[in-house]
Coordinates of C-alpha atoms in Angstrom, one line a residue:
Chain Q
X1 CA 149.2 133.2 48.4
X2 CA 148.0 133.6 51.8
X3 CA 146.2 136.6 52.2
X4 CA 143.9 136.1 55.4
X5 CA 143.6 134.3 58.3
X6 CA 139.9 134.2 60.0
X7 CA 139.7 132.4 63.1
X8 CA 135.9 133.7 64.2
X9 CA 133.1 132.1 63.1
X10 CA 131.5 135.5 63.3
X11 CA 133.6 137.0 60.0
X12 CA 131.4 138.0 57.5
X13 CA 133.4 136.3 54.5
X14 CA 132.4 133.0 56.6
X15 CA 128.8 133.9 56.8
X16 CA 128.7 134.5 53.2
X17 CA 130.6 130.8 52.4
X18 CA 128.3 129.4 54.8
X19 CA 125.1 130.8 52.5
X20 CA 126.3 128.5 49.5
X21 CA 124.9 125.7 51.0
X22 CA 121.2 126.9 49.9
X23 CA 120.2 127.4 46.5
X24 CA 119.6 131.3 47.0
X25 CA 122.9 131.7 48.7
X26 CA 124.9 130.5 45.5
X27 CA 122.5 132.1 43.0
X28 CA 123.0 135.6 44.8
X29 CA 126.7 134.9 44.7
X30 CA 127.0 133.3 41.4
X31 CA 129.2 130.7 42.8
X32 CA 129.6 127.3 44.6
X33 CA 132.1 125.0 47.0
X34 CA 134.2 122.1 46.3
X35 CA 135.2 120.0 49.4
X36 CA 138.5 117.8 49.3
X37 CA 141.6 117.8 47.3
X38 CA 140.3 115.9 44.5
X39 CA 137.8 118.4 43.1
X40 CA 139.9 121.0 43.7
X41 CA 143.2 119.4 41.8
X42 CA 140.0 118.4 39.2
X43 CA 138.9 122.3 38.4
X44 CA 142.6 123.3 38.3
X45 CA 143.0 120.6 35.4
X46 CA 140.2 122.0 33.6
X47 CA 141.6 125.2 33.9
X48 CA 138.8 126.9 35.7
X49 CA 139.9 129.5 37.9
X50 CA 139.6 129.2 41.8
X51 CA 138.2 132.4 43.1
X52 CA 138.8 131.0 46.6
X53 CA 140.8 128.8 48.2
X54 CA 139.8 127.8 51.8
X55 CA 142.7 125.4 54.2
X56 CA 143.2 124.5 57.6
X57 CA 147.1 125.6 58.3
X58 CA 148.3 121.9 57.3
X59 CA 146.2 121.3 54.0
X60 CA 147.5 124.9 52.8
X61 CA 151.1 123.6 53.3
X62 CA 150.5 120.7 52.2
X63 CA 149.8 121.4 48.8
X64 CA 152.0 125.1 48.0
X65 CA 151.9 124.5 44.5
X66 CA 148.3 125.0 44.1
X67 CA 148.1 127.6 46.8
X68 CA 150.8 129.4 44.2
X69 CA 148.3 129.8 42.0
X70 CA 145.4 131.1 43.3
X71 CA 145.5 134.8 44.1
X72 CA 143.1 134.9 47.1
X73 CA 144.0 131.9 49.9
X74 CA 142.6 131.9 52.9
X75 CA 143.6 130.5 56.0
X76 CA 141.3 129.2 58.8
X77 CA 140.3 126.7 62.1
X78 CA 139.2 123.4 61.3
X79 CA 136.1 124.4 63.0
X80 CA 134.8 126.9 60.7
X81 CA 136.2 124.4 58.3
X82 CA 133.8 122.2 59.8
X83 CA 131.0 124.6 59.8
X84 CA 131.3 126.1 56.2
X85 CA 131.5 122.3 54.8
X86 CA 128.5 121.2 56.8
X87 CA 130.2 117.6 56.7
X88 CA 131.1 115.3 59.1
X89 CA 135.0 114.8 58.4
X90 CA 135.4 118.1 55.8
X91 CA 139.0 117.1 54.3
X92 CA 140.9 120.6 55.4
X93 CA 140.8 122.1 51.8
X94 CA 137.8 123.6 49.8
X95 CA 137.5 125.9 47.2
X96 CA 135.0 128.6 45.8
X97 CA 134.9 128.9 41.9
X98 CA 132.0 130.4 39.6
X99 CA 128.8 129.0 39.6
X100 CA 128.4 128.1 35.5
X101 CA 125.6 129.5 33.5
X102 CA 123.2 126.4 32.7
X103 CA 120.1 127.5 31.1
X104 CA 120.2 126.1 27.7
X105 CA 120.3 128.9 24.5
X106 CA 121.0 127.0 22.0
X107 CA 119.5 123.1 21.0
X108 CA 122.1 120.6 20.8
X109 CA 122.8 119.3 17.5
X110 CA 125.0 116.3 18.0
X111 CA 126.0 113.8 20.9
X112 CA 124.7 111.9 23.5
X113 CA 122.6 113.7 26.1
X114 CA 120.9 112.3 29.2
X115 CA 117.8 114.4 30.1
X116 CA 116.4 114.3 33.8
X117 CA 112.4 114.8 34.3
X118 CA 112.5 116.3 38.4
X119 CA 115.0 114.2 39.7
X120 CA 114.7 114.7 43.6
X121 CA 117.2 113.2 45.2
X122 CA 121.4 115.0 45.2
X123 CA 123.2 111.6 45.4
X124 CA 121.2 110.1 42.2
X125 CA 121.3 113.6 40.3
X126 CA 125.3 113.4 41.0
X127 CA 125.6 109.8 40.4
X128 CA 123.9 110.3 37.2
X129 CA 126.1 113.2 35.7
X130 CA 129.2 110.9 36.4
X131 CA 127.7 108.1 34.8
X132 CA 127.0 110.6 32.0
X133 CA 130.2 111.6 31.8
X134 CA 132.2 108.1 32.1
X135 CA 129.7 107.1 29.5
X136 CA 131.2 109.7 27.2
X137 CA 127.5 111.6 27.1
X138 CA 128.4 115.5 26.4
X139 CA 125.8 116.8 28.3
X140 CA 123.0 116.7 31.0
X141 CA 120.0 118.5 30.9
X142 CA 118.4 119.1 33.9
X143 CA 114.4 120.0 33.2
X144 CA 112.1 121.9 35.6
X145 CA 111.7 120.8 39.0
X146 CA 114.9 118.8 39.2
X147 CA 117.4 119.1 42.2
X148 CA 119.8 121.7 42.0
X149 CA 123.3 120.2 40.3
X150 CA 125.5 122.8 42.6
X151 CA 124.5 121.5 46.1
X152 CA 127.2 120.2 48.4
X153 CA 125.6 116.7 48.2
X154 CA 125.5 116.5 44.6
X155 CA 128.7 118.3 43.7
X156 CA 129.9 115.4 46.1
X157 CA 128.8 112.7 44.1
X158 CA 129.7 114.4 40.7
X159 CA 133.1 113.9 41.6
X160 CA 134.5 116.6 39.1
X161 CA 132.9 115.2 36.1
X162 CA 131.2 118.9 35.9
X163 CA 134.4 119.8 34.6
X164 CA 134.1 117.4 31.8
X165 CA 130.5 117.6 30.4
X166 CA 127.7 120.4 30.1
X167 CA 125.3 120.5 32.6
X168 CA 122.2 122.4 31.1
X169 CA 118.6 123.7 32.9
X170 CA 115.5 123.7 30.9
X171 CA 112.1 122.8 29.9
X172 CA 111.7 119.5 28.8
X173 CA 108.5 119.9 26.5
X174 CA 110.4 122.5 24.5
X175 CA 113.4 121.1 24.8
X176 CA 112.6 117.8 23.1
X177 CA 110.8 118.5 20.1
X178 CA 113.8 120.7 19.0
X179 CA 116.3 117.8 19.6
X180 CA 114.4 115.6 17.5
X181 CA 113.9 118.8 14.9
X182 CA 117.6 118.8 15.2
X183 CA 117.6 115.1 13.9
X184 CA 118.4 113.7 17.9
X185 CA 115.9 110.6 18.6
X186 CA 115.0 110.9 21.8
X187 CA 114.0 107.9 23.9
X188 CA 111.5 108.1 27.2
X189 CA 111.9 105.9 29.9
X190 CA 109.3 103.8 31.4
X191 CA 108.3 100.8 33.9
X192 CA 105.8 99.6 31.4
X193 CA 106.4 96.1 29.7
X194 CA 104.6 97.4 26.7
X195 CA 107.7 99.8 25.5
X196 CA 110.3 98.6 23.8
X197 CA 113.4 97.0 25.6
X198 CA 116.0 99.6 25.7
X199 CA 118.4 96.8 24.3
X200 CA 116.7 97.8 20.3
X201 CA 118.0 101.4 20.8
X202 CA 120.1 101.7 18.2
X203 CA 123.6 102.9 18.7
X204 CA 124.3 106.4 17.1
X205 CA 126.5 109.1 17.6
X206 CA 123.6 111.5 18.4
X207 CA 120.8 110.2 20.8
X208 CA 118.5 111.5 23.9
X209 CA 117.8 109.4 26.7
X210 CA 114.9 110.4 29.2
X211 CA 115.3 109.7 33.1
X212 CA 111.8 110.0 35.2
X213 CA 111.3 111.5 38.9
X214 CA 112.5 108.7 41.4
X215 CA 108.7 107.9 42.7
X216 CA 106.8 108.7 39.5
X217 CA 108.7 108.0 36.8
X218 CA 108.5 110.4 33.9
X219 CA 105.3 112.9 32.8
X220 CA 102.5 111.7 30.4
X221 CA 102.9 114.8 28.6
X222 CA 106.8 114.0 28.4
X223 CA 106.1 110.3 27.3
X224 CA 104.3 111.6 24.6
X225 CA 106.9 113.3 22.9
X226 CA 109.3 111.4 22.8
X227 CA 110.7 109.2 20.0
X228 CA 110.3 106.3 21.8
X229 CA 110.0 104.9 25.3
X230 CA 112.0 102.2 26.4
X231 CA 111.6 99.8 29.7
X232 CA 114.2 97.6 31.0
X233 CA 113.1 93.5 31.4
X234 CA 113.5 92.5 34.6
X235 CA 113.3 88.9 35.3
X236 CA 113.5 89.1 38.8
X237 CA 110.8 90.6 41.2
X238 CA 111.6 93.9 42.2
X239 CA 109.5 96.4 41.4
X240 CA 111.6 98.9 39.6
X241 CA 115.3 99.7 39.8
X242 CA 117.2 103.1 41.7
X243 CA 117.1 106.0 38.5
X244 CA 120.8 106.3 38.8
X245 CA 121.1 102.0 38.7
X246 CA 118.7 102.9 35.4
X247 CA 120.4 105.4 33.7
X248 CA 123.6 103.6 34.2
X249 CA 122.1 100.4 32.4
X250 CA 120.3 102.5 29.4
X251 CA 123.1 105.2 29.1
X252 CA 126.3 102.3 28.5
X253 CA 123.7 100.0 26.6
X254 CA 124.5 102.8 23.8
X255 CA 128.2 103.6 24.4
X256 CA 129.4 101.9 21.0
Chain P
X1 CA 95.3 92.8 67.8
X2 CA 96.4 96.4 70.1
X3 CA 97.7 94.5 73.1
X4 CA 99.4 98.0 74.5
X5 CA 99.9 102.0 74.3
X6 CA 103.3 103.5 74.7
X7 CA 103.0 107.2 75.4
X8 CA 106.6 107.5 77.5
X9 CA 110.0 107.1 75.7
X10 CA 111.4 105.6 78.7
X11 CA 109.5 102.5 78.8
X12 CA 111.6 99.4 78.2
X13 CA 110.2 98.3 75.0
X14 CA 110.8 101.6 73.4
X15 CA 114.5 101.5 74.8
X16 CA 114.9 97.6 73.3
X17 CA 113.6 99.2 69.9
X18 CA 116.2 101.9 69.6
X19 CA 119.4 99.4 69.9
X20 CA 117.8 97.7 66.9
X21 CA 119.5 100.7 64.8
X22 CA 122.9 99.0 66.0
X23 CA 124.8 95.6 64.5
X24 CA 125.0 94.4 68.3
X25 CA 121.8 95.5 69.2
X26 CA 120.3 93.6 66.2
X27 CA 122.4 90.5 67.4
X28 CA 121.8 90.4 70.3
X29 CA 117.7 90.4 69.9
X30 CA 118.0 88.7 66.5
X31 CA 115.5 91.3 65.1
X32 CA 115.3 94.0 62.9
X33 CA 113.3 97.0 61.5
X34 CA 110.8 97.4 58.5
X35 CA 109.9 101.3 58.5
X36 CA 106.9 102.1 56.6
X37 CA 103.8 100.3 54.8
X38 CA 105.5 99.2 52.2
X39 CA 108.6 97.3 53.8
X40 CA 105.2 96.1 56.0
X41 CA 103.3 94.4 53.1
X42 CA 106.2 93.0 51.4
X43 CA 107.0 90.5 55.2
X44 CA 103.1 90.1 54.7
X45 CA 103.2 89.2 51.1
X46 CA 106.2 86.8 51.6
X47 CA 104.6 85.1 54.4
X48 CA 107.2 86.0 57.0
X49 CA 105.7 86.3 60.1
X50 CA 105.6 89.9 62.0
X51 CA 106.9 89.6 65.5
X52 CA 105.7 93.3 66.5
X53 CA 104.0 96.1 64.6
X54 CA 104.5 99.2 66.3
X55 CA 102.2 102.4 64.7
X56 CA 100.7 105.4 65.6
X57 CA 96.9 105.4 66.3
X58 CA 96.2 107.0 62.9
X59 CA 98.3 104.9 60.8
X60 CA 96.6 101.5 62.6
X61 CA 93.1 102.3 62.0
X62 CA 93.8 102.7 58.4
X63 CA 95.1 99.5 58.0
X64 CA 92.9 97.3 60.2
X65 CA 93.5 93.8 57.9
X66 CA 97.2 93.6 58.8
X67 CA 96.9 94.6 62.1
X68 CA 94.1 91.3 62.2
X69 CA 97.1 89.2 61.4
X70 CA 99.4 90.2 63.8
X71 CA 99.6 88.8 67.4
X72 CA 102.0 91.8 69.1
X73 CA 100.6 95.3 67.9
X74 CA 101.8 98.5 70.1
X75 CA 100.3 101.7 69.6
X76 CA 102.7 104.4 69.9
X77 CA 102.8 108.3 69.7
X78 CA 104.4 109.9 66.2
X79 CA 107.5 110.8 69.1
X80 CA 108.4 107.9 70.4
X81 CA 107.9 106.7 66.5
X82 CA 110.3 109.7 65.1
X83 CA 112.8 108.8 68.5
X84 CA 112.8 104.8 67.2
X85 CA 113.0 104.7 63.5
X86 CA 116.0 108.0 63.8
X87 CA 114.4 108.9 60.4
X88 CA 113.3 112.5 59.4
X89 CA 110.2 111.5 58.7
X90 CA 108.9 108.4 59.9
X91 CA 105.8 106.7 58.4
X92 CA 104.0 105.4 61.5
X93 CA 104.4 102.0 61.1
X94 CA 106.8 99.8 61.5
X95 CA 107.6 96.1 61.7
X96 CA 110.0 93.7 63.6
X97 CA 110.9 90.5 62.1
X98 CA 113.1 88.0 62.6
X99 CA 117.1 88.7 61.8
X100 CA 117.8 85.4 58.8
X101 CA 120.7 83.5 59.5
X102 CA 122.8 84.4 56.4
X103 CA 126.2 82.2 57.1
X104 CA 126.5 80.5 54.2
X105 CA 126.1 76.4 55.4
X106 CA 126.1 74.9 51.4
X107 CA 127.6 76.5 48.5
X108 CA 125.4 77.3 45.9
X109 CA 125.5 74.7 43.1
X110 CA 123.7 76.9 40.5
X111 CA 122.0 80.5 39.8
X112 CA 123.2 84.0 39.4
X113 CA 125.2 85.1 42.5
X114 CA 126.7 88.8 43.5
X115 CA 129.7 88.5 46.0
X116 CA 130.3 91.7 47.6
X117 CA 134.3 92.5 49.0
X118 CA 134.3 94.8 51.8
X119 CA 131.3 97.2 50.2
X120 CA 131.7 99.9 52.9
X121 CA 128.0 101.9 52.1
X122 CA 125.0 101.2 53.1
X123 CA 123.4 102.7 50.5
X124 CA 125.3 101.2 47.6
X125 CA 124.7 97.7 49.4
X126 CA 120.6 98.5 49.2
X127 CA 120.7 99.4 46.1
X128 CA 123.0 96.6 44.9
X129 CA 120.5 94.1 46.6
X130 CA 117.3 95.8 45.1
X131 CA 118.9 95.4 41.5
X132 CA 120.3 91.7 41.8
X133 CA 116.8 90.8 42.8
X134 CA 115.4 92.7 39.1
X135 CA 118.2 91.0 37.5
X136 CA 116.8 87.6 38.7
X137 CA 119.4 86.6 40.7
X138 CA 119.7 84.1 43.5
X139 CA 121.2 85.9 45.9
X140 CA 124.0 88.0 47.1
X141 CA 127.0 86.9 49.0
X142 CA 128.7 89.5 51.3
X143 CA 132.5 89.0 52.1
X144 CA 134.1 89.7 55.0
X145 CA 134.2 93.7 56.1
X146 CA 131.1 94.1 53.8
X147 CA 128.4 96.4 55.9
X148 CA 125.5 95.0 57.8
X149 CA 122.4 94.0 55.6
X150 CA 119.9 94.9 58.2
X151 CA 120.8 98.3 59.4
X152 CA 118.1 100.8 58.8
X153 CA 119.7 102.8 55.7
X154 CA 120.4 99.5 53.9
X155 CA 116.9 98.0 54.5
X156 CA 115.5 101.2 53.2
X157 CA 117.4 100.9 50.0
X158 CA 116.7 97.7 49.6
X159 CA 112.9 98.0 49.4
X160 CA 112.1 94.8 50.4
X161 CA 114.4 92.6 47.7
X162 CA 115.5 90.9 50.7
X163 CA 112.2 88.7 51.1
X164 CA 112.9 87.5 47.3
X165 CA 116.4 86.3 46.6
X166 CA 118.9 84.7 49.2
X167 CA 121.3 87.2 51.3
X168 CA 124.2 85.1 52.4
X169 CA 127.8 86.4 54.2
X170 CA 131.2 84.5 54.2
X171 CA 134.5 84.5 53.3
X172 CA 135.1 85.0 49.4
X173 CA 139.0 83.3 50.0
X174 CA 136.9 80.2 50.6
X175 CA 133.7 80.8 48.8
X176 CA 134.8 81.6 45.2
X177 CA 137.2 78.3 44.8
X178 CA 134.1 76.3 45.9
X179 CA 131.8 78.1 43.4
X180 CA 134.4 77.0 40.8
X181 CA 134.5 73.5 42.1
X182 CA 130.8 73.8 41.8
X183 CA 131.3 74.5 38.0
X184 CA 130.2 78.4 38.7
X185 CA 132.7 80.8 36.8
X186 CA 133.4 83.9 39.1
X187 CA 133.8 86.9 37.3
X188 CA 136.1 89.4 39.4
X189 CA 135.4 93.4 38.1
X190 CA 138.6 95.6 38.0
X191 CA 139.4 99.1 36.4
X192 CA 142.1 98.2 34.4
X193 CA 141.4 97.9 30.8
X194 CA 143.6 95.3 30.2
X195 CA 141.0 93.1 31.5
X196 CA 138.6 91.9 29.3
X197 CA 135.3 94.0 28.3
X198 CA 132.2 92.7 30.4
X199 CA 130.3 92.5 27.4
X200 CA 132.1 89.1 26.7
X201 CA 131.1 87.4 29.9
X202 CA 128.9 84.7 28.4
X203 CA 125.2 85.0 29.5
X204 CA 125.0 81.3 31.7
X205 CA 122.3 80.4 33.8
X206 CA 124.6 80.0 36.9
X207 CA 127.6 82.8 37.1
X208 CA 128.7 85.0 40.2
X209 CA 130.0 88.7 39.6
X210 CA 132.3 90.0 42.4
X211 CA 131.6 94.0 43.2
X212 CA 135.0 95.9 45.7
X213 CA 135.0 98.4 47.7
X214 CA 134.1 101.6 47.1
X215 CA 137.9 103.7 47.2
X216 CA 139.9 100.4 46.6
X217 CA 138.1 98.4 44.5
X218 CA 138.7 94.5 44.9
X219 CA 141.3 92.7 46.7
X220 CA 144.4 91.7 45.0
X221 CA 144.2 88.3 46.5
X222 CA 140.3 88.0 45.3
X223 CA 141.2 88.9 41.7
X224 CA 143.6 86.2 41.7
X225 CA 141.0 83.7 42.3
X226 CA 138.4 84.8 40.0
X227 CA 137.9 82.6 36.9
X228 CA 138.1 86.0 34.8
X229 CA 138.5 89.7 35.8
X230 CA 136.5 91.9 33.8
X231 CA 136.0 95.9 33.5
X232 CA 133.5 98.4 31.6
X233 CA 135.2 100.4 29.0
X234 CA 134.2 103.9 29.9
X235 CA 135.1 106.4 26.7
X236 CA 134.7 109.6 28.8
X237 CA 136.6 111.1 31.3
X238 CA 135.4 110.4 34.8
X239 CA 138.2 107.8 36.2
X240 CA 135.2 105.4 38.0
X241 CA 131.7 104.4 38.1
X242 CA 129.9 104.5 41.6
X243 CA 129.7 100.9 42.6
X244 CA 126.0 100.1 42.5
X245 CA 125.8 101.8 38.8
X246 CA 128.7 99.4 37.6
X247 CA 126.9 96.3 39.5
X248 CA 123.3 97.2 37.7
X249 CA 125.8 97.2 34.0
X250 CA 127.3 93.9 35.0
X251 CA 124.2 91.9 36.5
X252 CA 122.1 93.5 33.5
X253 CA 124.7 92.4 30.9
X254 CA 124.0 88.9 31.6
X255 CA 120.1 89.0 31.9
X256 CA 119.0 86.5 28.7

């Protein structure tokens, strides 16, 4: 239910939503913002709780049956709508749920996982973990150095699919001996014609696939651990192809 | 050769550059921009001829052989640079070339073709370029409502593919009838899974693959026309793939 209305820019509650638009801001407050209806009706099927809920007048009416449920609603102008969202059309709606724990504790033993070697750019990170996720990978795991997964940008192009598979944070060079310990292949990614085409991976249950930095591709020292590195043939003359286009092609090359 | 300096941004050369960010403006000149060294060797490596290069002092020293070859070089300061390219963070060069005519005159008669229905972001369209040109294809057709090829954010993404397969607009109503006639099966791409699986789209030398648009996905009257509609079984849970990922799947599907 409604339990505020804020129509100053100057309120501190807006200050703070405005903050978890940087990295430090969402870390400090251990949680992060969902624009639009669809992510919001997307953590309220997962059964995540809202901490927040954030409407212009309309949207909140709109949609009473998921302002029901949330305990704290708050009401506000479409211009601090505007300013908390940072967006140039922000849909009227937005929540504020926990920001989940990511580091990773324990090694995977089973599935598919898609690990990503400091991936730069939001939109590919997002595209990727969707990609993952329609793929029916159960996990991403995001190495040092890789754009943050809770940023407006890429919780935009993730499209809710957070909600669906783990997103983990770690470091790659420990990280992928113990998959393969754990009896999970792992297989590197690389634009060099002498690596295998990723079309002789083998199809199991339980694999790793390896996505490189979009201007350098993966680390030596990463390409070295891995079970195997793949390359994808290209006939035509591009140089290389967008990480996202990449993991896309190696990740559904696998789905069985 | 330097034939001028531009130090003010009201000089009319600089104000001509700026409309080349706009469809009309591009028209209307029948020019468009390459930003950075990169964009500037591939029109150099395919031959094109550069009608202006336009750099800051810095950036034209250090490439003196290029500079040899063109006939119209203006030095420029890094503002007037930063206020023509609209990027962040310009390179200091640039390059106008001549805007291709891409109405399609003939039909193709044979290769790999990907027809585009009113693909609304520039991005995607790049990036959808750039990966039909590793996949080897001929060229892409855009339909009707499809976004500009040449506007800055799409010629960035694109990465220079455009100087190595055909890019060609139309209308698809017309256009995939006479690719049929033309004994080229058009594959339409739908998400409905009582299509068939792309993986049985036979791998022929000549083939089109028709991409929608973003939110609505192909037209009903363009799936009607299609030899076969196909879709990519997705065994997780997001409901879509972003529309240059599914494209990359497709095109790489039929790669020999």
């Amino acid at each position: 239910m409604i339990v505020e209305r804020i129509t100053s820019s100057q309120n501190q509650r807006v200050k703070d939503w405005k903050k978890l638009s940087t990295k430090k801001g969402r870390q400090k407050q251990g949680q992060y913002l969902l624009d639009g209806w669809h992510l919001v009706q997307e953590v309220v099927k997962a059964g995540q709780p809202i901490e927040t809920l954030i409407g212009t007048s309309d949207e909140l009416q709109r949609h009473a049956d998921i302002v029901a449920q949330v305990a704290d609603v708050v009401e506000v102008t479409p211009e601090i709508m505007h300013q908390v969202m940072g967006t140039v059309t922000p849909q009227g709606i937005a929540a504020i749920v926990d920001l989940p724990v990511t580091a990773v504790t324990t090694v995977p033993t089973q599935g598919k996982w898609l690990l990503l070697d400091r991936v730069q750019d939001p939109g590919n990170l997002g595209t990727m973990v969707r990609t993952a996720d329609a793929a029916g990978f159960a996990g991403v795991i995001a190495g040092t150095g890789t754009t943050d997964y809770f940023s407006p940008k890429v919780v935009r192009s993730m499209q809710g699919s957070q909600f669906h598979l783990q997103l983990l944070t770690g470091d790659l060079a420990t990280i992928i001996p113990a998959l393969q310990a754990n009896q999970i292949p792992v297989y590197g990614s690389e634009l060099n014609p002498e690596a295998i085409s990723y079309q002789a991976i083998p199809k199991t249950d339980s694999l790793a696939i390896v996505m490189g930095n979009e201007g350098q591709g993966m680390a030596a020292d990463l390409l070295q651990l891995t079970t195997k590195n793949v390359y994808i043939p290209m006939p035509g003359q591009a140089e290389s192809l967008n990480v996202a286009v990449s993991a896309g092609i190696l990740m559904f090359s696998v789905v069985e």
